[in-house]
XYZ file of C-alpha atoms in Angstrom:
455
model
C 8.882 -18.499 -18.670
C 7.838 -20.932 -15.924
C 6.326 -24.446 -17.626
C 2.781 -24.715 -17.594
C 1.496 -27.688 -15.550
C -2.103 -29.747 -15.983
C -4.031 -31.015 -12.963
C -3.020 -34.245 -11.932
C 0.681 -34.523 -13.138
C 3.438 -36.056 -10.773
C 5.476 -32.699 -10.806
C 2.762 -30.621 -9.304
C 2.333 -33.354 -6.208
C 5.801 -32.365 -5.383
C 6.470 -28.811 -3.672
C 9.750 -27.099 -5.837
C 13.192 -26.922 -4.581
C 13.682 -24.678 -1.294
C 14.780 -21.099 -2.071
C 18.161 -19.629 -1.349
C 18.809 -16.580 -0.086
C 20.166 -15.385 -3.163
C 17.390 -16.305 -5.170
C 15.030 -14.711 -2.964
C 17.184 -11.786 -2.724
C 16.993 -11.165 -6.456
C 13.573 -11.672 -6.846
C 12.573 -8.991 -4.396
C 14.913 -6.698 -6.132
C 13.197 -7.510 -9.221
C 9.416 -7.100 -7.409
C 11.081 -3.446 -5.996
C 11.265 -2.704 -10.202
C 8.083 -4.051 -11.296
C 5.586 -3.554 -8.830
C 2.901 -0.929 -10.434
C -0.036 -0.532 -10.499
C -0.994 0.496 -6.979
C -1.503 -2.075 -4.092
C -4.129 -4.041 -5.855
C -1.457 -4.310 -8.545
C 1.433 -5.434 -6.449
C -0.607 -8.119 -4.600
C -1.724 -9.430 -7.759
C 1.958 -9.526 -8.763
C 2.934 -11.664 -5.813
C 0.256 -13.823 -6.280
C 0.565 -14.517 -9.868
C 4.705 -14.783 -9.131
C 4.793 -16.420 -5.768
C 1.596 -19.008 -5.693
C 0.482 -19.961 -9.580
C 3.963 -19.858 -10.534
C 7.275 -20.215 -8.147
C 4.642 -22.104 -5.798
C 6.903 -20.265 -2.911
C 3.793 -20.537 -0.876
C -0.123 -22.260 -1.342
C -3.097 -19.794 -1.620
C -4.561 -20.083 1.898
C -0.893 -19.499 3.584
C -0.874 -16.424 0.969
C -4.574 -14.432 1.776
C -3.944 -16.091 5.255
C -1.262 -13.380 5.382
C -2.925 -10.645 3.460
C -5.488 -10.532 5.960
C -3.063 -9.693 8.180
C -1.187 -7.529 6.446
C -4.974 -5.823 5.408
C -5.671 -5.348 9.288
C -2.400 -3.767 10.019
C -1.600 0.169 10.060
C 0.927 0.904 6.486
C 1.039 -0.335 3.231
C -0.635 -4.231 2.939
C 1.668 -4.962 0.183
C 4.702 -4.112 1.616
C 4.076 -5.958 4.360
C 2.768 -8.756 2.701
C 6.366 -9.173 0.921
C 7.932 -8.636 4.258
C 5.528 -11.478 5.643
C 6.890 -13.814 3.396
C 10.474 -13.114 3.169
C 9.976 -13.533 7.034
C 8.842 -16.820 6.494
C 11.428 -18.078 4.162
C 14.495 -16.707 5.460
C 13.782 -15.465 8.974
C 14.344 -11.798 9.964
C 16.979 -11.084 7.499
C 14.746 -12.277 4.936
C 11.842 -9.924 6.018
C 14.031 -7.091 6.268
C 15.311 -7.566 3.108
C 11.503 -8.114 1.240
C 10.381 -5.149 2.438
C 13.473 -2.744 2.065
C 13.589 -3.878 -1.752
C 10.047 -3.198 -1.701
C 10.426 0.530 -0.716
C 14.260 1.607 -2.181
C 13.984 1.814 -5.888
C 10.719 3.716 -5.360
C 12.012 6.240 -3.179
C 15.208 6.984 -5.197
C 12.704 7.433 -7.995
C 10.176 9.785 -6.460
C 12.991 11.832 -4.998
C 13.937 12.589 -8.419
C 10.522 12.992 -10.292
C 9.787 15.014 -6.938
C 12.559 17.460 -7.790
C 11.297 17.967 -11.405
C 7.780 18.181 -10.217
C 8.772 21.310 -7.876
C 11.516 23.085 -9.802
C 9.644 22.862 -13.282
C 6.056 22.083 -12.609
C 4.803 25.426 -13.856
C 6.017 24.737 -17.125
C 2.861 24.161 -20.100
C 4.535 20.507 -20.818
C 4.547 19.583 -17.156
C 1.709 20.883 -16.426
C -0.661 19.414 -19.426
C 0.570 16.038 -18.578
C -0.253 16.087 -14.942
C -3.795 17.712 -16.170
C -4.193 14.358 -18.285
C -2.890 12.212 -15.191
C -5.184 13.383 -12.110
C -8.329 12.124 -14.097
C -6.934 8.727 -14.744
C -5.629 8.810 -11.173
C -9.527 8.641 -9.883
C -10.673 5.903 -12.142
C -7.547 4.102 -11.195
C -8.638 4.520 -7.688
C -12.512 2.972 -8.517
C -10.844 -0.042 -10.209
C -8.783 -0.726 -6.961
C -12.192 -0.460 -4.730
C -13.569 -3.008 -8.031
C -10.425 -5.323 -8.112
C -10.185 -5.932 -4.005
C -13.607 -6.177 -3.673
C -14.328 -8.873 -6.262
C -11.708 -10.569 -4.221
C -12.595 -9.814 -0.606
C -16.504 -9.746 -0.835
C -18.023 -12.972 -1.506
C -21.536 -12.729 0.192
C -24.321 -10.341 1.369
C -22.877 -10.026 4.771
C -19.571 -8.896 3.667
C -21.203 -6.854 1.150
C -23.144 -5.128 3.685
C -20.193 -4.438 5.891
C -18.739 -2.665 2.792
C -21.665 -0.463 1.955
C -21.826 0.315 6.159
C -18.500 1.682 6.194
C -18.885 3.551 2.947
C -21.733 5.638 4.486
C -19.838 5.539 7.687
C -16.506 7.561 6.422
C -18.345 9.235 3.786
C -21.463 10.692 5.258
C -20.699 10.423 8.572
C -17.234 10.980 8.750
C -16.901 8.049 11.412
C -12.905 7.897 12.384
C -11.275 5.227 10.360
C -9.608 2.843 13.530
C -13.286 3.306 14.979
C -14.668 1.680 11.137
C -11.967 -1.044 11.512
C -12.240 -1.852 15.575
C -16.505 -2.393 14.687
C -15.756 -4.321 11.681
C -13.553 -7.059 13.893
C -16.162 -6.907 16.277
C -18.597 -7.820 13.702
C -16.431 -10.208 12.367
C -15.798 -11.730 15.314
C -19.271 -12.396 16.642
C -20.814 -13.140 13.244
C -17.771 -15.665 13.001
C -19.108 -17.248 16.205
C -23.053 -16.952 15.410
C -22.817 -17.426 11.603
C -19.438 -18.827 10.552
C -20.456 -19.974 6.694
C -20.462 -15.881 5.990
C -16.883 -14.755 7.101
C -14.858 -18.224 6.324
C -13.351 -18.648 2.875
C -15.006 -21.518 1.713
C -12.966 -24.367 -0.313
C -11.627 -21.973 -3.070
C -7.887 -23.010 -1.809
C -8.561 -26.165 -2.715
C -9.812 -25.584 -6.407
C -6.262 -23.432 -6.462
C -4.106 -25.862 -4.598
C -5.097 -28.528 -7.715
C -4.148 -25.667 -10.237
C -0.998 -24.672 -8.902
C 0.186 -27.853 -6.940
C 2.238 -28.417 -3.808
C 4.049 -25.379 -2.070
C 7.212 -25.139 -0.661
C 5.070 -23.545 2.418
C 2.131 -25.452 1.897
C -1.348 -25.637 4.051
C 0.102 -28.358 5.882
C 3.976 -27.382 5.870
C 5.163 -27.972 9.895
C 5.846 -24.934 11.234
C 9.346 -24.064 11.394
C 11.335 -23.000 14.280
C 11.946 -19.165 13.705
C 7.576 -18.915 13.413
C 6.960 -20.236 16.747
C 6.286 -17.170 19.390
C 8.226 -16.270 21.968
C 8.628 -13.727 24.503
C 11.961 -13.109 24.576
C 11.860 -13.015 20.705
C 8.775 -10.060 20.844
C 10.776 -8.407 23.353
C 13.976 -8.246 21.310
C 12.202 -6.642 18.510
C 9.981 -4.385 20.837
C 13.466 -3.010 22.156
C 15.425 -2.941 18.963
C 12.466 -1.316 17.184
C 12.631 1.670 19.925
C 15.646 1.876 19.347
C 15.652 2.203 16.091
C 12.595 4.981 15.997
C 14.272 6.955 18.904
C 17.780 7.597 18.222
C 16.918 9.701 15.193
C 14.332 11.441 16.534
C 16.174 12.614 19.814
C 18.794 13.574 17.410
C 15.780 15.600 14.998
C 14.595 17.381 18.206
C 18.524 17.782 20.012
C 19.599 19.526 16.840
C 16.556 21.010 15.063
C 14.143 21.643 17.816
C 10.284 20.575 17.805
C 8.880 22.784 15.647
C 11.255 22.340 12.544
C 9.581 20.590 9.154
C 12.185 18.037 9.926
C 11.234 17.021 13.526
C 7.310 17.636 12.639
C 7.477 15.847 9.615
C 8.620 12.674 11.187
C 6.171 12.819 14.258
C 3.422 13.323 11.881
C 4.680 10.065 9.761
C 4.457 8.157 12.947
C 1.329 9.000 13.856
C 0.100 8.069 10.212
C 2.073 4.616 10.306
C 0.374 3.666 13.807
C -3.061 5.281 13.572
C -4.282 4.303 10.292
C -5.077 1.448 8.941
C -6.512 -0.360 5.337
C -3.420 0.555 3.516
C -2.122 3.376 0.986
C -5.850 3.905 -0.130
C -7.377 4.564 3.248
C -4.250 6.179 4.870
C -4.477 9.246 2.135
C -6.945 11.264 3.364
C -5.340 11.027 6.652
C -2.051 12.313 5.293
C -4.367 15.148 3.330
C -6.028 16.410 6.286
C -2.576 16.530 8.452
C 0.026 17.342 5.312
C -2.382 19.641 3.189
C -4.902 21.427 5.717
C -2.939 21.134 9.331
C 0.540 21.389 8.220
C -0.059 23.057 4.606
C 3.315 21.333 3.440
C 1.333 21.412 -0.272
C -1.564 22.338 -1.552
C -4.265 19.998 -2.635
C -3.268 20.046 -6.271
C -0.105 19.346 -5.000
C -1.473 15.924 -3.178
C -3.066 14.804 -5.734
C -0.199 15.322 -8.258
C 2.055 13.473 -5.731
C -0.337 10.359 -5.677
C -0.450 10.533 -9.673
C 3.574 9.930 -9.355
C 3.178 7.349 -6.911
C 0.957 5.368 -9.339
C 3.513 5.740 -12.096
C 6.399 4.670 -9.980
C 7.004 1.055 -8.661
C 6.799 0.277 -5.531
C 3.796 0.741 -2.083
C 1.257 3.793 -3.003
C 2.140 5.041 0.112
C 5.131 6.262 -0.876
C 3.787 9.503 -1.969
C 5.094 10.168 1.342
C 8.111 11.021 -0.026
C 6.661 13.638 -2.593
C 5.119 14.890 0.619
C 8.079 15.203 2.324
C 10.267 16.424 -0.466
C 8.066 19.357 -1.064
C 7.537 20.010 2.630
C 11.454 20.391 2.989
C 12.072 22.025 -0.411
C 9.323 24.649 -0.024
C 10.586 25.442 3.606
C 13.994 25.944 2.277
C 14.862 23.868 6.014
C 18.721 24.000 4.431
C 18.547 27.534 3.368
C 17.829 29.052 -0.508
C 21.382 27.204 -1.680
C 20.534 24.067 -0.493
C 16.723 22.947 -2.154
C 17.166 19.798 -3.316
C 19.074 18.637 -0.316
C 16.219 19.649 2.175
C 14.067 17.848 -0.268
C 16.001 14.908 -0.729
C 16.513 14.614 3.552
C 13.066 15.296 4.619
C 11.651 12.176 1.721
C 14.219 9.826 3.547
C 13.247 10.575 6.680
C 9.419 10.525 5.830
C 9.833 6.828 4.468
C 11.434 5.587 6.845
C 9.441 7.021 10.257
C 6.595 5.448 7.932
C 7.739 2.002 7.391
C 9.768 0.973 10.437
C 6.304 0.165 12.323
C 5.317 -2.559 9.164
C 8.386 -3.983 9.564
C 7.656 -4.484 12.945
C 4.038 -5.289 13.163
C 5.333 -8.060 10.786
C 8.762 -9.492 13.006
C 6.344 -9.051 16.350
C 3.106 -10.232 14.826
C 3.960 -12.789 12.556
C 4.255 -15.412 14.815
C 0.974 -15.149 16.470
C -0.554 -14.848 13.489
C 1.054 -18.426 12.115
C -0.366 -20.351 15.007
C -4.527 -18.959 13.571
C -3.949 -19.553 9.650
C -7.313 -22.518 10.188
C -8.779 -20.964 13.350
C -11.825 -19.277 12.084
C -12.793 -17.199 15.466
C -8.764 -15.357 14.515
C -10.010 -15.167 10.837
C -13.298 -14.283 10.824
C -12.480 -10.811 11.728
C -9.397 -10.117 9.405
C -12.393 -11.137 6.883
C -14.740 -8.089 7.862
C -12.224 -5.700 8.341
C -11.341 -6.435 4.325
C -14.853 -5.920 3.747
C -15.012 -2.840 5.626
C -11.608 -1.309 3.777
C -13.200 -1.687 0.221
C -15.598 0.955 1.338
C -13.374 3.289 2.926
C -11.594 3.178 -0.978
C -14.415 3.822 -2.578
C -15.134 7.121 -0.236
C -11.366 7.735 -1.564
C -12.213 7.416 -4.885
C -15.110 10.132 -4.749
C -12.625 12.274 -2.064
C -10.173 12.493 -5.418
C -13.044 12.698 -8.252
C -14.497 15.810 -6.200
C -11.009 17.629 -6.573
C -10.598 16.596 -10.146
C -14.020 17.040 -12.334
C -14.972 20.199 -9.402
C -11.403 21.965 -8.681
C -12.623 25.351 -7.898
C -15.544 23.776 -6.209
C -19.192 22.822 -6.093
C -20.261 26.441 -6.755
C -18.075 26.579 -10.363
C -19.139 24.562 -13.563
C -17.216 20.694 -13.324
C -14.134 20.296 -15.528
C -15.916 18.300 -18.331
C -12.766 17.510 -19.950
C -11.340 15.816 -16.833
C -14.324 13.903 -16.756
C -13.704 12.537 -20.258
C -10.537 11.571 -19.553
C -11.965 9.970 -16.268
C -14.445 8.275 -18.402
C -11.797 7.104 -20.642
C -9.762 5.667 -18.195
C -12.075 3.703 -16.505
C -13.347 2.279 -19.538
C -9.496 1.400 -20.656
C -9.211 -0.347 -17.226
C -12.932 -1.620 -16.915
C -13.554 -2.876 -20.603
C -9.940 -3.514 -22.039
C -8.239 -4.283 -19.147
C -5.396 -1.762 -20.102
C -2.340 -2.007 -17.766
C -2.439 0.501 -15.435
C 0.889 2.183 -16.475
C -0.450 2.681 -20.163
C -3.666 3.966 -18.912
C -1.931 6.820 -17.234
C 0.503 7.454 -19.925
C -2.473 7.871 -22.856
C -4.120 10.151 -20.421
C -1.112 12.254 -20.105
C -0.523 12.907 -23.536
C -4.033 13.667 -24.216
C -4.113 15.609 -20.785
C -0.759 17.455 -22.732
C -2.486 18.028 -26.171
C -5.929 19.131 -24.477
C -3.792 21.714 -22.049
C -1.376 23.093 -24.622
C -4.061 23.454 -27.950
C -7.429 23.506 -26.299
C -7.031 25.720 -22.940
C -4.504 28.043 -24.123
C-alpha cells in the first residue's frame, strides 16, 4: 500500500525515483489484469495509480493527454496508457503500454467468445446473459454520469453536450461531423471567451495533494518528445507497413469478399472514422457488423458488449466477440475447423483496430507535448469532451431500447429487464457498487428470473 502523505511535507516537494523499464513493464501487465469497468473505469484506474499515488505524472500532464487521447479515433484509454508509456520510455515503452493493455483481454474474450457461441442456447447461459444486458445499459448511463461530472464544468460545455445529444439522437448528425463542429466551437469560443473551455486552477489544488511528479507541469521536455520530421515519417512508413503486408496477404490468398479480408477493412474504417472512444464507436460497429455485414444479430451485439464489460481491458474489444462470431458462424475454415476461424478472425479484428492508436499516439504525441498550456490547442480538445458525453448518453438509450423493448415498440417492454436496469443503476448510482459486482448480482438474478419465472 503506497504511504499516505499530508500537504506540506518535505517528501511530497520531491518528485519519486525515475521508473525502470521493468517496473513499468510490470505495472502495465498488472493494469492489462485489472482494468474493468469500462473506459471510465480504466481512466480512473490510471489516475488513482499513476497521479495520487506512483506520482508517475502531475494531473494537468495527465487530462492534458486524455484530451488527446478523447479527440482521437479508438479506445481513449488505451491510448492514454500508450501516451504515457511513450513518455517514459520512448517508443518501446508505448508499444509495450498499449499491447499489455489489449493482450490479456483478447485471450480472454476469445475464450468466453467460444462458450458464448457453442453453448449459448443453453437455460444457464442464457438466464445469465438475460440478467447481464440490463445492467449493461445502466452501466452505460453511469459512464455518460462519471465523464461528464469530470469533463463538464460550466453552462457552455454543458450546452455543447445537450447539442450533440439531440444532434446524434434526433437528428442522426454523422459522428466526425459532431466532433469537427465541436473543435470549431471550441476553438473560437477559446479565442472569444477563454474562462469557459480552460480548466481553471483545479491542477493546482491536486498538485498540493499528490506532490511533485516525476513528469511534472514544469518537467523540461525530453529529447524523444520533441517533433521531428524524419521521426513522423519513420512511423508514417513503418505503420504502412505494418497495416499492408497482412492485408495484401488477406486479399492475395482469400480474395476481397472473404469474412477475413472484409472483416479487417471494416475494422479500419472503424479505427480511422470514428471517434469518442469504445462508447461512441459501438453503434458504428452495429450498423456495419449487425445490419451491413449481419456477422451477428443484435442480441448477439449486445451480449458481446456485456462480455467486454466483464473482461479487463478497452470496451472496444468487443471487437473480438465480433470477429470471433463473424468467422465461427461463416465456418471461413470449414465445419472441422470452428474455433480456429473464430480464434483468427478476433486476432485479426484487434489488431486492424488498434494499430492506428498506436500510431496516432507515436505520430501525434509530440505535437501535442509542445500545446499542454496553450489554450487556443486546448480549448477545443475541451468541447469535443463535452460533445462525446452526449453521443454516450444517445448510446445508453440506443442499448436500453433493445433491452426493456426487444421485440419492439409495438410489443409490451420487458418489465423485468427494467427492474434489473433499475437495480443496477441504483447499485452504481446510490452504493457505488463496483462495476464487476453489479453485473455479477444481475446475472444471477437474470439466471433465477429466466430459469423459475419464464419457464
Amino acid at each position: 500500500m503506497n504511504k499516505s502523505l499530508s500537504p506540506g511535507t518535505d517528501d511530497k516537494e520531491i518528485p519519486p525515483q525515475p521508473v525502470s523499464f521493468r517496473e513499468a513493464f510490470l505495472f502495465w501487465l498488472k493494469l492489462g489484469f485489472i482494468s474493468f469497468g469500462g473506459p471510465a473505469g480504466q481512466i480512473s484506474i490510471m489516475h488513482q495509480e499513476l497521479v495520487e499515488n506512483r506520482r508517475w505524472i502531475s494531473e494537468q500532464r495527465f487530462l492534458h493527454a486524455l484530451n488527446y487521447c478523447m479527440v482521437l479515433p479508438g479506445p481513449e484509454a488505451q491510448q492514454l496508457a500508450t501516451y504515457i508509456g511513450w513518455l517514459m520510455h520512448r517508443t518501446w515503452g508505448g508499444v509495450v503500454a498499449g499491447a499489455l493493455f489489449v493482450l490479456p483481454s483478447l485471450l480472454v474474450l476469445i475464450a468466453l467468445s467460444w462458450i458464448y457461441v457453442a453453448y449459448g442456447d443453453l437455460p444457464v447461459v442464457a438466464g445469465l446473459f438475460y440478467g447481464i444486458k440490463p445492467a449493461i445499459t445502466a452501466i452505460v448511463v453511469q459512464a455518460a454520469h462519471r465523464i461528464g461530472s469530470r469533463a463538464l464544468s460550466n453552462n457552455t460545455q454543458w450546452a455543447i453536450a445537450a447539442a450533440a445529444f439531440v444532434a446524434i439522437f434526433a437528428l442522426n448528425v454523422p459522428f466526425p461531423v459532431i466532433i469537427l463542429s465541436a473543435a470549431i466551437m471550441g476553438y473560437i469560443g477559446g479565442r472569444l471567451f477563454p474562462g469557459h473551455f480552460g480548466k481553471g486552477n483545479s491542477h493546482d489544488a491536486s498538485r498540493r495533494s499528490y506532490g511533485a511528479a516525476i513528469i511534472d507541469d514544469d518537467t523540461p521536455t525530453a529529447a524523444h518528445t520533441v517533433f521531428k520530421w524524419s521521426r513522423l515519417a519513420w512511423i508514417v512508413i513503418a505503420g504502412g507497413f505494418l497495416w499492408a503486408a497482412p492485408m495484401a496477404i488477406l486479399y492475395l490468398s482469400l480474395g476481397w469478399a472473404h469474412p477475413f479480408t472484409q472483416m479487417s477493412w471494416f475494422f479500419t474504417k472503424a479505427a480511422l472514422l470514428t471517434f469518442g472512444g469504445a462508447y461512441a464507436v459501438l453503434p458504428y460497429i452495429y450498423q456495419g457488423a449487425v445490419v451491413h455485414y449481419q456477422w451477428l444479430t443484435p442480441t448477439q451485439m449486445i451480449d458481446g458488449l456485456a462480455l467486454g464489460e466483464t473482461t479487463p481491458g478497452p470496451l472496444i474489444m468487443v471487437v473480438a466477440f465480433v470477429g470471433f462470431v463473424g468467422g465461427y458462424v461463416n465456418m471461413a475454415y470449414g465445419p472441422d475447423h470452428l474455433f480456429l476461424a473464430g480464434a483468427v478472425a478476433a486476432v485479426l479484428v484487434t489488431w486492424f483496430t488498434f494499430l492506428p492508436s498506436f500510431l496516432f499516439i507515436l505520430a501525434g504525441g509530440p505535437f501535442i507535448e509542445t500545446t499542454h498550456n496553450d489554450l487556443k490547442f486546448t480549448a477545443p480538445l475541451t468541447a469535443i469532451t463535452a460533445a462525446v458525453v452526449g453521443v454516450i448518453l444517445n448510446l445508453a438509450l440506443f442499448f436500453g431500447y433493445h433491452v426493456l423493448w426487444p421485440a419492439g415498440f409495438e410489443e409490451k417492454p420487458d418489465w423485468l429487464a427494467a427492474a434489473i436496469a433499475l437495480a443496477a443503476a441504483i447499485a452504481l448510482f446510490r452504493f457505488k457498487v463496483k462495476v464487476t459486482n453489479v453485473i455479477a448480482g444481475c446475472a444471477v438474478i437474470g439466471l433465477v428470473l429466466h430459469l423459475f419465472l419464464r419457464t
